[in-house]
């Protein structure tokens, strides 16, 4: 055997292993597809479904287990499954819990691709769905039938930002024995606790008297905070429900990369500070919009007059003045402005970039054609062209000047 061969082999079977007892703020990136077992007997014995051992990269590494545990702490859940995107979290919940003949209920303001999944794959698999009015728990209760197995909740709804009566919706699901899953991307575990909706849990991480069954989260947004990672999580408090989701997750072969998990772990310590900063800037800009005649309606749950403001207060602001509300809001631009003018306004913003997703350092803007997204124009929304803003971490003053220059140039006041 030549020396080179020996070197190559010892490079792989290297004697150096990091000493136990290394302590630092981040615990490192553990990457693996293969995980070794000391003996065949040990291999046969290992349990992959919990965190007592490691069996295969897809089933978890120290890095992904750490992220799962920290997300449970953030959201007040007990078990977590990581998936490659927020949409994969929504899809995995549906595939784990629904079978042919079942029915799914979605709010009319649900995240668009979740509706598309129901209209596409789920329908092809013989799973039907109905859309309910997010502002009417009565309508939800009416639509829960003998085949209903899962209800999606979103607070607030995507794009139009209506905040539903979340506790009442959960009660209606529970009264009829139907599982409810919340898309918790907006709240991020900070604005309210999905497993303690009334804020009466005995201690941190405890389930309160009212809880959703599942919290799905696009970690792509605030937990990543960089606009550079796609990931999702599915958090539960019931071990049997978790196992159902975990088994489906395993059979679908879903996993996340250790480097991505580490990126999210690195961002988590600052999520609370970032969330509050995004929130503060969004409110400053929303207040400016509210005073502009071009704004037919401001859609921001923390503002009086925005649909569901009282529901936001009940769930997110138990002590006046302390409620959190993320960095998202929409403006219904007065219908006297054409879509072309609104598009030109968006095109001419300098700091706000045109792009989907949110939660990163850069402010974003997207105009939406709400009419094509809903079953009908909702009674609680004024007519107009909807523009959604997501505030980044830039100075609020600079962002405000950007809005002013683009408004003056492309949305001049027409009296
Ligand atoms: C972004 C988003 C998702 C999907 O997340 P991706 O990681 O982009 O797939 C799901 N739900 C909501 C409410 C979102 O904003």
Short mmCIF file of C-alpha atoms and ligand atoms in Angstrom, two decimals:
data_model
loop_
_atom_site.label_atom_id
_atom_site.label_comp_id
_atom_site.label_asym_id
_atom_site.label_seq_id
_atom_site.Cartn_x
_atom_site.Cartn_y
_atom_site.Cartn_z
CA UNK A 1 0.00 0.00 0.00
CA UNK A 2 1.46 3.34 -1.01
CA UNK A 3 1.73 6.19 1.44
CA UNK A 4 -0.84 8.23 -0.48
CA UNK A 5 -3.43 5.47 -0.08
CA UNK A 6 -2.79 5.32 3.67
CA UNK A 7 -3.16 9.08 3.92
CA UNK A 8 -6.44 9.05 2.06
CA UNK A 9 -7.80 6.29 4.27
CA UNK A 10 -6.66 7.94 7.49
CA UNK A 11 -8.20 11.18 6.29
CA UNK A 12 -11.52 9.33 6.41
CA UNK A 13 -10.82 7.23 9.53
CA UNK A 14 -9.19 10.13 11.29
CA UNK A 15 -8.02 9.75 14.87
CA UNK A 16 -8.92 13.28 15.89
CA UNK A 17 -12.42 13.74 17.30
CA UNK A 18 -13.49 16.96 18.99
CA UNK A 19 -13.31 16.73 22.78
CA UNK A 20 -16.52 16.52 24.78
CA UNK A 21 -17.01 19.63 26.86
CA UNK A 22 -16.69 22.25 24.15
CA UNK A 23 -19.15 24.96 25.07
CA UNK A 24 -20.03 27.94 22.90
CA UNK A 25 -23.12 29.96 21.95
CA UNK A 26 -23.80 27.76 18.93
CA UNK A 27 -23.29 24.06 19.21
CA UNK A 28 -22.13 23.36 15.68
CA UNK A 29 -23.37 21.88 12.45
CA UNK A 30 -23.75 18.11 12.42
CA UNK A 31 -24.18 16.74 8.93
CA UNK A 32 -25.02 13.16 8.10
CA UNK A 33 -26.87 10.87 5.81
CA UNK A 34 -25.27 7.78 7.41
CA UNK A 35 -25.19 7.46 11.18
CA UNK A 36 -23.02 4.65 12.62
CA UNK A 37 -24.17 1.93 15.01
CA UNK A 38 -21.53 0.20 17.15
CA UNK A 39 -23.15 -3.22 16.65
CA UNK A 40 -25.93 -4.84 14.66
CA UNK A 41 -27.80 -5.42 17.92
CA UNK A 42 -27.61 -1.70 18.67
CA UNK A 43 -28.82 -0.92 15.16
CA UNK A 44 -31.86 -3.17 15.63
CA UNK A 45 -32.65 -1.61 18.99
CA UNK A 46 -32.50 2.06 18.16
CA UNK A 47 -35.73 4.03 18.11
CA UNK A 48 -35.80 6.64 15.34
CA UNK A 49 -39.14 8.18 16.25
CA UNK A 50 -37.97 10.10 19.30
CA UNK A 51 -34.83 11.97 20.26
CA UNK A 52 -33.32 9.14 22.33
CA UNK A 53 -30.95 8.19 19.51
CA UNK A 54 -29.79 8.84 15.96
CA UNK A 55 -30.44 6.38 13.14
CA UNK A 56 -30.26 8.18 9.80
CA UNK A 57 -29.70 11.72 8.56
CA UNK A 58 -33.29 12.06 7.39
CA UNK A 59 -34.51 11.23 10.90
CA UNK A 60 -32.47 13.96 12.52
CA UNK A 61 -29.07 15.10 13.68
CA UNK A 62 -27.99 16.99 16.82
CA UNK A 63 -28.42 20.20 14.79
CA UNK A 64 -32.01 19.53 13.70
CA UNK A 65 -33.00 18.13 17.12
CA UNK A 66 -31.72 21.34 18.71
CA UNK A 67 -33.72 23.49 16.30
CA UNK A 68 -36.85 21.38 16.87
CA UNK A 69 -36.57 21.77 20.64
CA UNK A 70 -36.01 25.53 20.44
CA UNK A 71 -39.01 25.97 18.15
CA UNK A 72 -41.14 24.01 20.63
CA UNK A 73 -40.00 26.46 23.30
CA UNK A 74 -40.82 29.44 21.05
CA UNK A 75 -44.34 28.26 20.23
CA UNK A 76 -45.14 26.46 23.47
CA UNK A 77 -45.45 23.03 21.84
CA UNK A 78 -44.10 19.62 22.77
CA UNK A 79 -43.05 17.99 19.48
CA UNK A 80 -41.74 19.39 16.19
CA UNK A 81 -41.17 18.11 12.67
CA UNK A 82 -38.97 20.11 10.26
CA UNK A 83 -39.71 20.30 6.54
CA UNK A 84 -38.02 22.03 3.58
CA UNK A 85 -40.48 24.96 3.33
CA UNK A 86 -43.52 26.53 4.93
CA UNK A 87 -45.68 25.17 2.15
CA UNK A 88 -44.25 21.68 2.75
CA UNK A 89 -45.44 22.04 6.37
CA UNK A 90 -49.00 22.76 5.22
CA UNK A 91 -48.86 19.91 2.68
CA UNK A 92 -47.41 17.40 5.16
CA UNK A 93 -50.19 18.13 7.66
CA UNK A 94 -52.80 17.52 4.96
CA UNK A 95 -51.17 14.34 3.66
CA UNK A 96 -50.67 12.94 7.16
CA UNK A 97 -54.24 13.49 8.30
CA UNK A 98 -56.50 13.24 5.25
CA UNK A 99 -57.57 10.32 3.12
CA UNK A 100 -59.89 9.86 0.16
CA UNK A 101 -63.45 10.80 1.12
CA UNK A 102 -62.40 13.30 3.79
CA UNK A 103 -63.11 17.00 3.69
CA UNK A 104 -60.86 19.95 4.53
CA UNK A 105 -61.99 23.47 5.42
CA UNK A 106 -59.94 26.54 4.55
CA UNK A 107 -60.53 30.23 5.29
CA UNK A 108 -61.25 32.34 2.21
CA UNK A 109 -58.14 34.42 3.02
CA UNK A 110 -55.85 31.37 3.36
CA UNK A 111 -52.28 31.46 2.09
CA UNK A 112 -52.82 31.08 -1.69
CA UNK A 113 -50.70 27.95 -2.30
CA UNK A 114 -52.58 26.13 0.51
CA UNK A 115 -55.79 26.70 -1.47
CA UNK A 116 -53.99 25.57 -4.65
CA UNK A 117 -52.94 22.34 -2.89
CA UNK A 118 -56.59 21.66 -1.98
CA UNK A 119 -57.69 22.36 -5.56
CA UNK A 120 -54.86 20.27 -7.03
CA UNK A 121 -53.34 17.17 -5.40
CA UNK A 122 -55.88 16.85 -2.59
CA UNK A 123 -58.82 16.96 -5.01
CA UNK A 124 -57.09 14.39 -7.22
CA UNK A 125 -56.71 12.13 -4.19
CA UNK A 126 -60.48 12.33 -3.56
CA UNK A 127 -60.21 14.82 -0.68
CA UNK A 128 -62.77 17.61 -0.99
CA UNK A 129 -62.61 21.06 0.53
CA UNK A 130 -64.84 24.00 1.31
CA UNK A 131 -63.89 27.59 1.90
CA UNK A 132 -65.35 29.37 4.94
CA UNK A 133 -65.74 33.06 5.78
CA UNK A 134 -62.79 33.82 8.12
CA UNK A 135 -64.81 36.53 9.89
CA UNK A 136 -67.80 34.31 10.67
CA UNK A 137 -67.38 31.40 13.15
CA UNK A 138 -71.02 30.55 12.45
CA UNK A 139 -70.17 29.92 8.80
CA UNK A 140 -67.26 27.70 9.83
CA UNK A 141 -69.48 25.71 12.22
CA UNK A 142 -72.14 25.29 9.51
CA UNK A 143 -69.59 23.91 7.07
CA UNK A 144 -68.15 21.31 9.46
CA UNK A 145 -69.82 18.10 8.30
CA UNK A 146 -69.49 14.35 8.96
CA UNK A 147 -66.57 14.09 6.49
CA UNK A 148 -64.66 17.12 7.82
CA UNK A 149 -61.32 16.01 9.29
CA UNK A 150 -59.22 19.15 9.31
CA UNK A 151 -59.79 22.90 9.57
CA UNK A 152 -57.06 25.39 8.67
CA UNK A 153 -56.93 28.66 10.58
CA UNK A 154 -54.88 31.72 9.77
CA UNK A 155 -54.50 34.77 12.01
CA UNK A 156 -54.49 37.19 10.34
CA UNK A 157 -55.36 36.03 6.84
CA UNK A 158 -52.75 36.31 4.11
CA UNK A 159 -52.70 39.56 2.12
CA UNK A 160 -56.01 41.03 3.38
CA UNK A 161 -54.94 40.80 7.04
CA UNK A 162 -58.35 40.18 8.68
CA UNK A 163 -57.87 38.86 12.21
CA UNK A 164 -60.45 36.13 12.95
CA UNK A 165 -62.09 35.29 16.27
CA UNK A 166 -59.48 32.61 16.83
CA UNK A 167 -60.69 31.30 20.22
CA UNK A 168 -64.25 30.99 18.94
CA UNK A 169 -63.10 29.20 15.77
CA UNK A 170 -61.08 26.72 17.86
CA UNK A 171 -64.05 26.15 20.18
CA UNK A 172 -66.30 25.41 17.19
CA UNK A 173 -63.80 22.85 15.88
CA UNK A 174 -63.46 21.22 19.29
CA UNK A 175 -67.24 21.12 19.81
CA UNK A 176 -67.53 19.09 16.62
CA UNK A 177 -64.46 16.95 17.23
CA UNK A 178 -62.48 18.21 14.24
CA UNK A 179 -58.73 18.84 14.27
CA UNK A 180 -57.69 22.44 13.80
CA UNK A 181 -54.35 23.48 12.40
CA UNK A 182 -53.10 27.05 12.53
CA UNK A 183 -50.74 28.61 10.02
CA UNK A 184 -48.76 30.49 12.67
CA UNK A 185 -46.27 32.22 10.37
CA UNK A 186 -47.48 35.76 11.14
CA UNK A 187 -47.58 35.31 14.94
CA UNK A 188 -44.29 33.36 14.90
CA UNK A 189 -44.83 32.25 18.51
CA UNK A 190 -44.39 35.88 19.61
CA UNK A 191 -47.68 37.74 19.04
CA UNK A 192 -49.66 34.97 20.78
CA UNK A 193 -49.17 31.38 21.87
CA UNK A 194 -51.06 28.88 19.69
CA UNK A 195 -51.28 26.31 22.51
CA UNK A 196 -52.42 28.88 25.05
CA UNK A 197 -54.83 31.15 23.21
CA UNK A 198 -56.43 32.57 26.37
CA UNK A 199 -53.13 33.13 28.17
CA UNK A 200 -54.12 31.01 31.17
CA UNK A 201 -51.48 28.26 31.05
CA UNK A 202 -49.88 27.35 34.38
CA UNK A 203 -46.35 27.99 33.16
CA UNK A 204 -44.15 28.61 30.14
CA UNK A 205 -44.56 25.90 27.51
CA UNK A 206 -47.73 24.58 29.16
CA UNK A 207 -50.95 24.03 27.26
CA UNK A 208 -53.63 26.51 28.24
CA UNK A 209 -57.36 25.87 28.42
CA UNK A 210 -57.70 26.58 24.71
CA UNK A 211 -55.19 25.39 22.12
CA UNK A 212 -54.97 24.56 18.46
CA UNK A 213 -54.03 20.97 17.62
CA UNK A 214 -51.26 21.85 15.19
CA UNK A 215 -49.16 24.93 14.59
CA UNK A 216 -47.48 25.11 11.18
CA UNK A 217 -44.85 27.80 10.65
CA UNK A 218 -42.96 29.07 7.61
CA UNK A 219 -39.53 29.39 9.27
CA UNK A 220 -38.59 31.05 5.98
CA UNK A 221 -40.01 34.27 7.45
CA UNK A 222 -39.11 35.55 10.94
CA UNK A 223 -37.18 32.56 12.36
CA UNK A 224 -34.77 32.74 9.40
CA UNK A 225 -34.93 36.52 9.23
CA UNK A 226 -32.47 36.65 6.37
CA UNK A 227 -34.57 36.12 3.26
CA UNK A 228 -32.13 33.33 2.43
CA UNK A 229 -33.51 30.07 3.86
CA UNK A 230 -36.64 28.05 3.11
CA UNK A 231 -37.91 25.86 5.94
CA UNK A 232 -41.07 24.92 7.78
CA UNK A 233 -42.10 23.37 11.08
CA UNK A 234 -45.09 21.42 12.36
CA UNK A 235 -45.57 21.66 16.10
CA UNK A 236 -48.01 19.65 18.22
CA UNK A 237 -48.71 18.86 21.86
CA UNK A 238 -50.31 15.45 21.44
CA UNK A 239 -47.78 12.61 21.03
CA UNK A 240 -50.22 10.46 18.98
CA UNK A 241 -50.90 13.31 16.56
CA UNK A 242 -47.18 14.04 16.30
CA UNK A 243 -46.46 10.38 15.53
CA UNK A 244 -48.98 10.40 12.67
CA UNK A 245 -47.28 13.44 11.15
CA UNK A 246 -43.79 12.08 11.86
CA UNK A 247 -44.56 8.76 10.12
CA UNK A 248 -45.93 10.53 7.04
CA UNK A 249 -42.91 12.86 7.06
CA UNK A 250 -40.59 9.83 7.14
CA UNK A 251 -42.43 8.00 4.36
CA UNK A 252 -42.37 11.11 2.15
CA UNK A 253 -38.61 11.40 2.68
CA UNK A 254 -38.67 15.00 3.84
CA UNK A 255 -35.67 16.46 5.60
CA UNK A 256 -33.80 19.72 6.03
CA UNK A 257 -30.13 20.50 5.46
CA UNK A 258 -27.98 20.93 8.56
CA UNK A 259 -26.48 24.19 7.28
CA UNK A 260 -29.95 25.65 6.83
CA UNK A 261 -30.98 24.46 10.30
CA UNK A 262 -27.87 26.13 11.71
CA UNK A 263 -28.74 29.39 9.92
CA UNK A 264 -32.16 29.39 11.58
CA UNK A 265 -30.59 28.50 14.96
CA UNK A 266 -28.26 31.47 14.57
CA UNK A 267 -31.20 33.81 13.90
CA UNK A 268 -33.50 32.59 16.69
CA UNK A 269 -31.84 34.51 19.55
CA UNK A 270 -32.68 37.81 17.84
CA UNK A 271 -36.21 36.93 16.67
CA UNK A 272 -37.95 38.82 19.48
CA UNK A 273 -35.94 42.01 18.86
CA UNK A 274 -36.37 41.78 15.10
CA UNK A 275 -40.09 41.07 15.32
CA UNK A 276 -40.61 44.14 17.51
CA UNK A 277 -38.54 46.31 15.17
CA UNK A 278 -40.47 45.12 12.08
CA UNK A 279 -43.71 45.76 14.01
CA UNK A 280 -42.76 49.29 15.08
CA UNK A 281 -41.74 50.32 11.57
CA UNK A 282 -44.87 48.77 10.03
CA UNK A 283 -47.08 50.71 12.45
CA UNK A 284 -45.31 53.99 11.69
CA UNK A 285 -45.82 53.49 7.95
CA UNK A 286 -49.37 52.23 8.37
CA UNK A 287 -50.24 55.33 10.40
CA UNK A 288 -48.88 57.50 7.59
CA UNK A 289 -50.95 55.62 5.01
CA UNK A 290 -54.09 55.93 7.11
CA UNK A 291 -53.81 59.72 6.89
CA UNK A 292 -53.45 59.75 3.09
CA UNK A 293 -56.53 60.30 0.93
CA UNK A 294 -55.22 57.70 -1.54
CA UNK A 295 -55.76 55.03 1.13
CA UNK A 296 -59.34 53.77 0.94
CA UNK A 297 -58.72 51.28 3.76
CA UNK A 298 -55.79 50.32 5.94
CA UNK A 299 -55.51 46.60 6.65
CA UNK A 300 -53.38 46.14 9.76
CA UNK A 301 -54.84 44.20 12.70
CA UNK A 302 -53.44 46.57 15.35
CA UNK A 303 -55.34 49.54 13.86
CA UNK A 304 -58.81 50.47 14.93
CA UNK A 305 -61.16 49.99 11.97
CA UNK A 306 -59.13 47.19 10.38
CA UNK A 307 -61.23 44.01 10.05
CA UNK A 308 -60.89 41.91 13.21
CA UNK A 309 -59.03 44.56 15.25
CA UNK A 310 -61.01 43.61 18.38
CA UNK A 311 -60.10 39.92 17.86
CA UNK A 312 -56.42 40.89 17.56
CA UNK A 313 -56.74 42.83 20.82
CA UNK A 314 -58.37 39.87 22.57
CA UNK A 315 -55.65 37.39 21.60
CA UNK A 316 -52.51 39.54 21.20
CA UNK A 317 -53.04 42.45 23.57
CA UNK A 318 -54.24 41.28 26.94
CA UNK A 319 -52.59 44.33 28.54
CA UNK A 320 -53.36 47.54 26.61
CA UNK A 321 -50.43 48.88 24.63
CA UNK A 322 -48.40 45.65 24.74
CA UNK A 323 -49.74 43.75 21.71
CA UNK A 324 -47.40 42.67 18.92
CA UNK A 325 -48.34 42.62 15.25
CA UNK A 326 -45.42 41.67 12.96
CA UNK A 327 -44.24 43.79 10.04
CA UNK A 328 -46.99 43.24 7.50
CA UNK A 329 -49.86 45.42 6.40
CA UNK A 330 -51.89 46.12 3.29
CA UNK A 331 -53.34 49.28 1.85
CA UNK A 332 -56.45 49.36 -0.30
CA UNK A 333 -55.64 52.09 -2.78
CA UNK A 334 -58.66 54.17 -3.75
CA UNK A 335 -60.35 52.78 -6.91
CA UNK A 336 -59.94 56.11 -8.72
CA UNK A 337 -56.32 54.98 -9.34
CA UNK A 338 -55.81 52.44 -12.11
CA UNK A 339 -53.89 49.20 -11.71
CA UNK A 340 -51.28 50.71 -14.05
CA UNK A 341 -50.78 53.68 -11.69
CA UNK A 342 -50.52 51.40 -8.68
CA UNK A 343 -48.01 49.19 -10.52
CA UNK A 344 -45.97 52.29 -11.43
CA UNK A 345 -46.01 53.35 -7.77
CA UNK A 346 -44.59 49.92 -6.77
CA UNK A 347 -42.03 49.98 -9.60
CA UNK A 348 -40.74 53.35 -8.45
CA UNK A 349 -40.19 52.56 -4.80
CA UNK A 350 -36.45 52.52 -4.19
CA UNK A 351 -36.03 50.81 -0.82
CA UNK A 352 -39.07 48.54 -1.01
CA UNK A 353 -38.18 45.70 -3.36
CA UNK A 354 -40.84 43.86 -5.36
CA UNK A 355 -40.85 40.31 -4.09
CA UNK A 356 -42.73 37.56 -2.30
CA UNK A 357 -42.07 36.25 1.18
CA UNK A 358 -41.19 38.49 4.13
CA UNK A 359 -39.40 38.51 7.48
CA UNK A 360 -35.99 39.49 6.15
CA UNK A 361 -34.01 42.75 6.50
CA UNK A 362 -35.29 44.22 3.22
CA UNK A 363 -38.72 45.86 2.91
CA UNK A 364 -40.95 44.36 0.22
CA UNK A 365 -44.04 45.37 -1.73
CA UNK A 366 -46.50 43.35 -3.82
CA UNK A 367 -49.73 44.54 -5.47
CA UNK A 368 -52.44 41.86 -5.44
CA UNK A 369 -55.57 41.35 -7.51
CA UNK A 370 -57.78 40.50 -4.61
CA UNK A 371 -60.86 39.94 -6.76
CA UNK A 372 -59.32 36.83 -8.33
CA UNK A 373 -58.21 35.44 -4.94
CA UNK A 374 -61.55 35.40 -3.12
CA UNK A 375 -64.91 33.73 -3.60
CA UNK A 376 -66.48 37.18 -3.89
CA UNK A 377 -65.43 40.67 -2.81
CA UNK A 378 -65.66 40.48 1.01
CA UNK A 379 -68.22 42.86 2.54
CA UNK A 380 -65.67 44.09 5.11
CA UNK A 381 -63.20 45.25 2.43
CA UNK A 382 -63.50 48.52 0.53
CA UNK A 383 -63.08 48.33 -3.24
CA UNK A 384 -59.71 49.24 -4.66
CA UNK A 385 -56.28 47.90 -5.54
CA UNK A 386 -54.58 46.10 -2.69
CA UNK A 387 -50.88 46.64 -2.05
CA UNK A 388 -49.14 44.59 0.61
CA UNK A 389 -46.12 45.98 2.41
CA UNK A 390 -43.64 44.02 4.48
CA UNK A 391 -41.26 46.15 6.49
CA UNK A 392 -37.64 45.17 6.78
CA UNK A 393 -35.11 46.55 9.22
CA UNK A 394 -34.30 49.81 7.42
CA UNK A 395 -34.86 53.16 9.14
CA UNK A 396 -38.59 53.94 9.29
CA UNK A 397 -37.85 57.52 8.24
CA UNK A 398 -36.07 56.42 5.05
CA UNK A 399 -38.92 54.06 4.21
CA UNK A 400 -41.45 56.83 4.80
CA UNK A 401 -39.57 59.16 2.41
CA UNK A 402 -39.58 56.38 -0.17
CA UNK A 403 -43.37 56.04 0.14
CA UNK A 404 -43.80 59.80 -0.11
CA UNK A 405 -41.69 60.19 -3.26
CA UNK A 406 -43.39 57.29 -5.09
CA UNK A 407 -46.88 58.42 -4.02
CA UNK A 408 -46.31 62.02 -5.14
CA UNK A 409 -44.96 60.84 -8.49
CA UNK A 410 -47.45 58.09 -9.32
CA UNK A 411 -50.49 58.40 -7.08
CA UNK A 412 -51.04 62.18 -6.99
CA UNK A 413 -54.18 63.11 -5.09
CA UNK A 414 -57.13 63.40 -7.47
CA UNK A 415 -59.92 65.26 -5.69
C1 LIG B 1 -44.63 32.25 3.29
C2 LIG B 1 -45.79 31.58 3.89
C3 LIG B 1 -45.96 30.20 3.79
C4 LIG B 1 -45.05 29.32 2.96
O1 LIG B 1 -43.71 29.38 3.29
P1 LIG B 1 -42.59 28.96 2.22
O2 LIG B 1 -41.43 28.62 3.07
O3 LIG B 1 -42.38 30.15 1.35
O4 LIG B 1 -43.12 27.78 1.48
C5 LIG B 1 -47.05 29.63 4.40
N1 LIG B 1 -47.94 30.37 5.08
C6 LIG B 1 -47.82 31.70 5.20
C7 LIG B 1 -48.84 32.46 5.97
C8 LIG B 1 -46.75 32.35 4.60
O5 LIG B 1 -46.65 33.68 4.71
#
